[in-house]
PDB file of C-alpha atoms and ligand atoms in Angstrom:
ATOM      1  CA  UNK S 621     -42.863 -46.885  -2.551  1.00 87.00           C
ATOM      2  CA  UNK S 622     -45.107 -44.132  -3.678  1.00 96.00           C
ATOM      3  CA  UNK S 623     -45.749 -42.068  -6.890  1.00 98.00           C
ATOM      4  CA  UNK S 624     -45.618 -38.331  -5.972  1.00 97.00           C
ATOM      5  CA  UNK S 625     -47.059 -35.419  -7.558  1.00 98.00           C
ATOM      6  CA  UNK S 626     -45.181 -33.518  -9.632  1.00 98.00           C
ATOM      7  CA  UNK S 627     -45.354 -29.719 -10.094  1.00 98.00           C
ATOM      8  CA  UNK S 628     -46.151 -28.149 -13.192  1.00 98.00           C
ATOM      9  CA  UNK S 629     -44.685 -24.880 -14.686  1.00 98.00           C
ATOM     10  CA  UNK S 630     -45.529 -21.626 -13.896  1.00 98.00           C
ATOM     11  CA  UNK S 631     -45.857 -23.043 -10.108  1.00 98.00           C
ATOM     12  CA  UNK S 632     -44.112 -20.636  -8.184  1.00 98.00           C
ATOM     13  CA  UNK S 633     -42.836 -23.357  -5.892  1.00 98.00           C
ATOM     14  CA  UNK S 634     -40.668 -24.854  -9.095  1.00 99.00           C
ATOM     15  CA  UNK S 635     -38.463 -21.434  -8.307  1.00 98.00           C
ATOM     16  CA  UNK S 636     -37.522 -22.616  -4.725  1.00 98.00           C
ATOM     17  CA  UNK S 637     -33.905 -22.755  -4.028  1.00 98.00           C
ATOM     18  CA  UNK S 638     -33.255 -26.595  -2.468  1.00 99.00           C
ATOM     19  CA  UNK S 639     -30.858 -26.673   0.232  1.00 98.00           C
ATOM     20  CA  UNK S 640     -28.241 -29.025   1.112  1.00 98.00           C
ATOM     21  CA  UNK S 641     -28.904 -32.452   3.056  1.00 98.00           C
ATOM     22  CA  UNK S 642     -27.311 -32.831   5.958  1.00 98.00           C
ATOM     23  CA  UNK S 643     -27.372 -36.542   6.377  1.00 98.00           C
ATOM     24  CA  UNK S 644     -28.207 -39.337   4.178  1.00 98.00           C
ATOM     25  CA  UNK S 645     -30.732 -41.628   6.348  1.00 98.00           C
ATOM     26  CA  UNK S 646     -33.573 -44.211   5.531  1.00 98.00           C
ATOM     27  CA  UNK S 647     -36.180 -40.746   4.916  1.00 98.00           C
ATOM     28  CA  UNK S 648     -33.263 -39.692   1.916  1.00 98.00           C
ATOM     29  CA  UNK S 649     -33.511 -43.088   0.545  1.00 98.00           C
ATOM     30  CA  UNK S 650     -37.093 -43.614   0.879  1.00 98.00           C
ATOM     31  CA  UNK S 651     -37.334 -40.040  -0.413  1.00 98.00           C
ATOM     32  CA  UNK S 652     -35.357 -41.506  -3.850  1.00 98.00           C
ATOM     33  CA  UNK S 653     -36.723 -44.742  -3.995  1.00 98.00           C
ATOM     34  CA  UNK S 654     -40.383 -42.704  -4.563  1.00 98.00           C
ATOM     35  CA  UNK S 655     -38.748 -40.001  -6.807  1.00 98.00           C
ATOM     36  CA  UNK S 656     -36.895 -43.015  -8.985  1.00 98.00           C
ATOM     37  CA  UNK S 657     -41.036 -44.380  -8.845  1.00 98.00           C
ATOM     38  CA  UNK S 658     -42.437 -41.276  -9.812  1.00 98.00           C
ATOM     39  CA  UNK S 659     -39.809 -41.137 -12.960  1.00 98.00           C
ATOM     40  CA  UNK S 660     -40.363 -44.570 -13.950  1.00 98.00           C
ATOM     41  CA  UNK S 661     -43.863 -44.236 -13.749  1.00 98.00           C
ATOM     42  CA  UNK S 662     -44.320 -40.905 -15.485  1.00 98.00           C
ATOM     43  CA  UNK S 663     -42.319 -41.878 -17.524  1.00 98.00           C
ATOM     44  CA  UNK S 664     -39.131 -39.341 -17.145  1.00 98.00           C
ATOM     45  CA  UNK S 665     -35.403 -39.544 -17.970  1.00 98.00           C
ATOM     46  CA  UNK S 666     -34.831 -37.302 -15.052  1.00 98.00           C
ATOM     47  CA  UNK S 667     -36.468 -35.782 -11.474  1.00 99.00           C
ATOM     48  CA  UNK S 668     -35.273 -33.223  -9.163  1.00 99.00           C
ATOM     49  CA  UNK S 669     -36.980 -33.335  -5.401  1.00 99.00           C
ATOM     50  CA  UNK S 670     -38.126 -29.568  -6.379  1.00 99.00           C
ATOM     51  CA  UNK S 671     -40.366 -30.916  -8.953  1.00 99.00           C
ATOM     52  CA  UNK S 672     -42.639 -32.857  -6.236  1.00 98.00           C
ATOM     53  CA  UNK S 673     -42.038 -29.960  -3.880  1.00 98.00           C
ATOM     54  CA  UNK S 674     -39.430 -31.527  -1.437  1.00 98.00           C
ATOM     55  CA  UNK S 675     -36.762 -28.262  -1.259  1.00 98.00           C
ATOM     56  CA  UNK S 676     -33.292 -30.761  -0.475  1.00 98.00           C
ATOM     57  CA  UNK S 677     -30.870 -31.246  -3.093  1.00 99.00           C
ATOM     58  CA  UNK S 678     -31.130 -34.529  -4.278  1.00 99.00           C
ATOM     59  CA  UNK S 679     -32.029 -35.724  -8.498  1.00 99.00           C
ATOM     60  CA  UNK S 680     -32.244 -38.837  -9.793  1.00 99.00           C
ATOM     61  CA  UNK S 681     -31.644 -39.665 -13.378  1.00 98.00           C
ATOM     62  CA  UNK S 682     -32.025 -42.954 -15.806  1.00 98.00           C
ATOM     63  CA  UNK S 683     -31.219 -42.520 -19.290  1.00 98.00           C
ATOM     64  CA  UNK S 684     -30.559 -45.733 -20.347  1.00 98.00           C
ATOM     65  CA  UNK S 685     -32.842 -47.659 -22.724  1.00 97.00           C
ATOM     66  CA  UNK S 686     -34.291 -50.333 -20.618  1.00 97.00           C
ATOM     67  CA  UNK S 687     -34.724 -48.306 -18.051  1.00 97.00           C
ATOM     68  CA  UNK S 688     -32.393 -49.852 -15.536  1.00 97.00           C
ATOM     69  CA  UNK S 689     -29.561 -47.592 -14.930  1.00 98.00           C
ATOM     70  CA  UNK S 690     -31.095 -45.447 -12.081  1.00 98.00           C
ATOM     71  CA  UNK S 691     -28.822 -43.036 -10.834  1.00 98.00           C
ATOM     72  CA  UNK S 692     -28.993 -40.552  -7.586  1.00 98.00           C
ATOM     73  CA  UNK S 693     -27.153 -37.571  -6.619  1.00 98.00           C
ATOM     74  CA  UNK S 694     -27.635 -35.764  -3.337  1.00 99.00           C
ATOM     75  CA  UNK S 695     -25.667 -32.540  -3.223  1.00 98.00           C
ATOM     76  CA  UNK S 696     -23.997 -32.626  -6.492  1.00 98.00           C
ATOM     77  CA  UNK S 697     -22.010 -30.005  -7.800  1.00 98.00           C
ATOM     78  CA  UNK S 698     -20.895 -29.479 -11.338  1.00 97.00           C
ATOM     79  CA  UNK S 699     -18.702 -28.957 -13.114  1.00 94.00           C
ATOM     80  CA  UNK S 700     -18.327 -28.195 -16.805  1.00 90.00           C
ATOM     81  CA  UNK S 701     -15.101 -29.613 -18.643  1.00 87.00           C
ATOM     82  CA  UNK S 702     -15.835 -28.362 -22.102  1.00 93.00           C
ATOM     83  CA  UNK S 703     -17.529 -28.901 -25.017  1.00 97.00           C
ATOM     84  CA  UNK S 704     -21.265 -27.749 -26.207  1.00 98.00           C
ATOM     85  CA  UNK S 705     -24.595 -29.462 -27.295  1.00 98.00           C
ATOM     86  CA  UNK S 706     -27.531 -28.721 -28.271  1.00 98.00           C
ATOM     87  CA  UNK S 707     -30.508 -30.587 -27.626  1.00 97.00           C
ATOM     88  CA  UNK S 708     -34.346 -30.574 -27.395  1.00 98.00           C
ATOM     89  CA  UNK S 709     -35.467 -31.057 -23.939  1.00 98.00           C
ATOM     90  CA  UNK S 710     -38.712 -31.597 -22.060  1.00 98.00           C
ATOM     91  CA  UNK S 711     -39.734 -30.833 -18.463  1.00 98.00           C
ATOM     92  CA  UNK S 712     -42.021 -33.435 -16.768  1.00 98.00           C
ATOM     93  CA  UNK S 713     -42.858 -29.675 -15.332  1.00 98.00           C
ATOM     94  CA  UNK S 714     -43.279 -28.453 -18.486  1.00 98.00           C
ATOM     95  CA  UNK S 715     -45.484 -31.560 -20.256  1.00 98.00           C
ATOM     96  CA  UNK S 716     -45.689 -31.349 -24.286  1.00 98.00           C
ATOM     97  CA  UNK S 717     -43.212 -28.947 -24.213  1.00 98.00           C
ATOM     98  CA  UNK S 718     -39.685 -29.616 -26.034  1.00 98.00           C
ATOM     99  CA  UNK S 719     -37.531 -26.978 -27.048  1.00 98.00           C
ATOM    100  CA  UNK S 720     -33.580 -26.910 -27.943  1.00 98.00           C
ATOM    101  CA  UNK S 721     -31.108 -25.737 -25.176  1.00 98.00           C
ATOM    102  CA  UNK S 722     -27.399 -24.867 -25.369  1.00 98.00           C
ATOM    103  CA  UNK S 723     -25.436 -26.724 -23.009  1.00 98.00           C
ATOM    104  CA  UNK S 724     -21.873 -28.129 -21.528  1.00 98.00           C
ATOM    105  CA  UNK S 725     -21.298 -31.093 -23.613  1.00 98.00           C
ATOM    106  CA  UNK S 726     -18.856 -32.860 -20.992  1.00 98.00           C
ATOM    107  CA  UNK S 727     -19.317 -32.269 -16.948  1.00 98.00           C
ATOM    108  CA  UNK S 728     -17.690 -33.596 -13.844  1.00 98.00           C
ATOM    109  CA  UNK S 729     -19.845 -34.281 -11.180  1.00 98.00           C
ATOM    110  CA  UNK S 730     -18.942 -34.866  -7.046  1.00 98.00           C
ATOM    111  CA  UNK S 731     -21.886 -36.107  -4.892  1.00 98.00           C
ATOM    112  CA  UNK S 732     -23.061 -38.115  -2.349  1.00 98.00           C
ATOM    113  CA  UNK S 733     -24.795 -41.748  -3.707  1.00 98.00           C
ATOM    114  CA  UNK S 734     -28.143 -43.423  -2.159  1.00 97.00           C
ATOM    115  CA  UNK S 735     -25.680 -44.917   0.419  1.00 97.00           C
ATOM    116  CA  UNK S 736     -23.844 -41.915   1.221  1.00 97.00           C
ATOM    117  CA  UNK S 737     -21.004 -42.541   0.277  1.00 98.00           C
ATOM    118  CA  UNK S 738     -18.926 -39.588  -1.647  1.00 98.00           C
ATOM    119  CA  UNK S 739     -19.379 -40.191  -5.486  1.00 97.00           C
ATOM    120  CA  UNK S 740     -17.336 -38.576  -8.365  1.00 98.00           C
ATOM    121  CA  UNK S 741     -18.206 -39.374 -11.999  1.00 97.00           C
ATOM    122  CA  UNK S 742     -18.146 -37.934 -15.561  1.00 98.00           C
ATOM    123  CA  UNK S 743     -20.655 -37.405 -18.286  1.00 98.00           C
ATOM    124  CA  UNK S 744     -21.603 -36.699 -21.867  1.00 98.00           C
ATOM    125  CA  UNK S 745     -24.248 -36.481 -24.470  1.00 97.00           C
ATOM    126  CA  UNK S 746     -27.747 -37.192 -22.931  1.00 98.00           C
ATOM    127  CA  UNK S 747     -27.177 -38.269 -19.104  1.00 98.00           C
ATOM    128  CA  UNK S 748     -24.769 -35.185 -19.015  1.00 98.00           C
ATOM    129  CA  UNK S 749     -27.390 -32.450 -20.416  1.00 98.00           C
ATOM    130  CA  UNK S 750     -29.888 -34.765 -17.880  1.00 98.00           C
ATOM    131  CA  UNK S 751     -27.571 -33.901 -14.824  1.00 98.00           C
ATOM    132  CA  UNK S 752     -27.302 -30.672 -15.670  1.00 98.00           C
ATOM    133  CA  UNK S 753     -31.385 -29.958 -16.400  1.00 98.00           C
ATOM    134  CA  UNK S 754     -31.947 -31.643 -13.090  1.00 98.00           C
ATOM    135  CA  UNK S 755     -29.530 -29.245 -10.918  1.00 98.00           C
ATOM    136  CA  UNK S 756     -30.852 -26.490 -12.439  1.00 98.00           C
ATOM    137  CA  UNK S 757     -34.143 -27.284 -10.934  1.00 99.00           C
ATOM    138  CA  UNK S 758     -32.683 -27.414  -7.532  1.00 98.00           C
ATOM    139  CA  UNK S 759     -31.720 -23.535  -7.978  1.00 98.00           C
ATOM    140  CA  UNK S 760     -35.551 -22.929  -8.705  1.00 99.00           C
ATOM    141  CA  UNK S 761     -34.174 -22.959 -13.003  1.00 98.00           C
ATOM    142  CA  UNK S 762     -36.212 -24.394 -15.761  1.00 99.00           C
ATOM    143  CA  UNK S 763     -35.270 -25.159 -19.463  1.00 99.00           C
ATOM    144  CA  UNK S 764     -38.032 -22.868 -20.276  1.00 99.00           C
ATOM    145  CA  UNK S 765     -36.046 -20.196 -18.559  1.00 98.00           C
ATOM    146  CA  UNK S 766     -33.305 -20.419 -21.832  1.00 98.00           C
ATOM    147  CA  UNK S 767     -35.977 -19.452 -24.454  1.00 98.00           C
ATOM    148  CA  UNK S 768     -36.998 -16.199 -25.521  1.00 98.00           C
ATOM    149  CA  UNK S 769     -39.669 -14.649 -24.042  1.00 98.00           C
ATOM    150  CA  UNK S 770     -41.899 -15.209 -26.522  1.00 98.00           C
ATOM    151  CA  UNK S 771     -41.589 -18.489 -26.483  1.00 98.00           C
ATOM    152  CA  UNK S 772     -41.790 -18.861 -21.950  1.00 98.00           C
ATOM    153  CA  UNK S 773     -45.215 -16.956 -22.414  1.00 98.00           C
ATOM    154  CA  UNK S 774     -46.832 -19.044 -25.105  1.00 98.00           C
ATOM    155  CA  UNK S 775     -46.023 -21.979 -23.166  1.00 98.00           C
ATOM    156  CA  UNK S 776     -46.955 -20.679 -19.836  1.00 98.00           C
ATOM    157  CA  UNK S 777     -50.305 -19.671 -21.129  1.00 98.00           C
ATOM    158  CA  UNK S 778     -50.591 -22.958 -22.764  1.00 98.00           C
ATOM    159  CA  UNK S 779     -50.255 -24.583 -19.880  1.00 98.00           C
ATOM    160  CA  UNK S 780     -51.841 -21.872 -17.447  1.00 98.00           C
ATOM    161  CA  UNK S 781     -55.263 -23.017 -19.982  1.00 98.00           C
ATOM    162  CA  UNK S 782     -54.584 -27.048 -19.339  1.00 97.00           C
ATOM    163  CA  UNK S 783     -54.411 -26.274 -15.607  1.00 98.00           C
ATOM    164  CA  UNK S 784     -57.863 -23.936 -15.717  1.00 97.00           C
ATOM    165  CA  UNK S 785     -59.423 -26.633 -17.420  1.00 95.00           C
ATOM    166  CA  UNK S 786     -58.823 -29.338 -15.618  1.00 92.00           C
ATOM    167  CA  UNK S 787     -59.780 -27.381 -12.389  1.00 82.00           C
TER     168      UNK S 787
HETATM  169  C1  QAP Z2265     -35.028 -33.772 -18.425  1.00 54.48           C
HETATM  170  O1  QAP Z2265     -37.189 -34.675 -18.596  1.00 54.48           O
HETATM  171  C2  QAP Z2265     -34.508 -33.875 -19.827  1.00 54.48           C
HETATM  172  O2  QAP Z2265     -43.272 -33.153 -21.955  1.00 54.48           O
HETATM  173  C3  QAP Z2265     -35.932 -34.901 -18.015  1.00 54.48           C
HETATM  174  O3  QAP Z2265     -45.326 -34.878 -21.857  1.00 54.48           O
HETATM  175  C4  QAP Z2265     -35.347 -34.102 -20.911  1.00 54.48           C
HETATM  176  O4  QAP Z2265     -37.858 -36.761 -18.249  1.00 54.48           O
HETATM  177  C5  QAP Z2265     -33.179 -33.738 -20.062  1.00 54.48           C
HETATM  178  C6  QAP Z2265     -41.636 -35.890 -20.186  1.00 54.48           C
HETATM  179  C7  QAP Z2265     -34.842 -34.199 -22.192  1.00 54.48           C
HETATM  180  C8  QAP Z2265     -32.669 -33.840 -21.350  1.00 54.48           C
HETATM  181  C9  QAP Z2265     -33.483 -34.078 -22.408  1.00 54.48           C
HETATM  182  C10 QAP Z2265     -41.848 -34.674 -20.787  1.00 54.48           C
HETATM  183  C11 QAP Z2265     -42.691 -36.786 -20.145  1.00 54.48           C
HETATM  184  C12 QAP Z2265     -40.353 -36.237 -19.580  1.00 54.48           C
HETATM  185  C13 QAP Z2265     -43.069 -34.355 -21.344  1.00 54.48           C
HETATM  186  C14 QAP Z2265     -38.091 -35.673 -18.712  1.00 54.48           C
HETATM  187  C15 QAP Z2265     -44.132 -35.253 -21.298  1.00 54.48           C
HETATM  188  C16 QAP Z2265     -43.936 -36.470 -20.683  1.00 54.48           C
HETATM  189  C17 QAP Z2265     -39.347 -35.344 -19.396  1.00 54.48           C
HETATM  190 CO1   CO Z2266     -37.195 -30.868 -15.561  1.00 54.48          CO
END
């Protein structure tokens, strides 16, 4: 297992479009197994592979409270059944950042599981608005992207100043 680094808003590579994986071997798993470390570790509710530059569909998400309800998707697709909430949501892209965003409030989501398998489930509340933060990043989307612009440029300046300093 290995903690990877994770990319940080306005990296350009955050706005790469992940494409599909063709096969689920012992690199996919190994690949999750370090993203579900990285998460843990950070600590994170949620990871897409595009946040520690790896351009293949896959997220993993845990929102339960001890922390042992890890869940992967590789290829999901979505889709919204109805509904709306709003709630504030962070970025492990985007640290010290949280902001309210609109979303689907119930979704349906097909994928593929760490074993491969074919995997269908529903969701609400929290792991649903996870899911659906954590997709977005595999079509190069960020939360951030749902503010005004006012609000994007303050934060990517914030953070453009964090990264100059610590260079
Ligand atoms: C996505 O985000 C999410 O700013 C997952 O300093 C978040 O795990 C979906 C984190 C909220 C729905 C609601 C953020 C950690 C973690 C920070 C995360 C930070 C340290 C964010
Ligand atoms: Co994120």
């Amino acid at each position: 297992m290995a903690i990877l680094e994770i990319l940080e808003f306005p990296d350009p590579r955050l706005r790469t479009r992940a494409k599909p994986v063709a096969r689920v071997d012992d690199s996919v798993r190994k690949l999750i197994d370090d993203m579900l470390e990285t998460m843990y570790e950070a600590p994170g509710i949620g990871l897409a592979a595009t946040q520690i530059n790896v351009h293949q569909r896959i997220i993993v998400v845990d929102v339960s409270e001890n922390r042992d309800e890890p869940h992967a998707f590789i290829n999901p697709r979505l889709e919204r059944i109805g509904g709306t909430i709003e709630s504030d949501e962070g970025c492990l892209s985007v640290p010290g950042f949280y902001e309210p965003v609109v979303r689907a409030e119930q979704i349906h989501v097909k994928a593929l599981g760490r074993d491969g398998r074919d995997l269908e489930m529903e969701a609400s509340g929290l792991l649903s608005v996870c899911i659906q933060h954590e997709c977005d990043h595999l079509e190069g989307k960020l939360f951030v992207d749902y503010l005004s612009n006012l609000k994007r440029t303050r934060i990517r300046r914030k953070l453009e100043k964090q990264h100059r300093m610590q260079a």
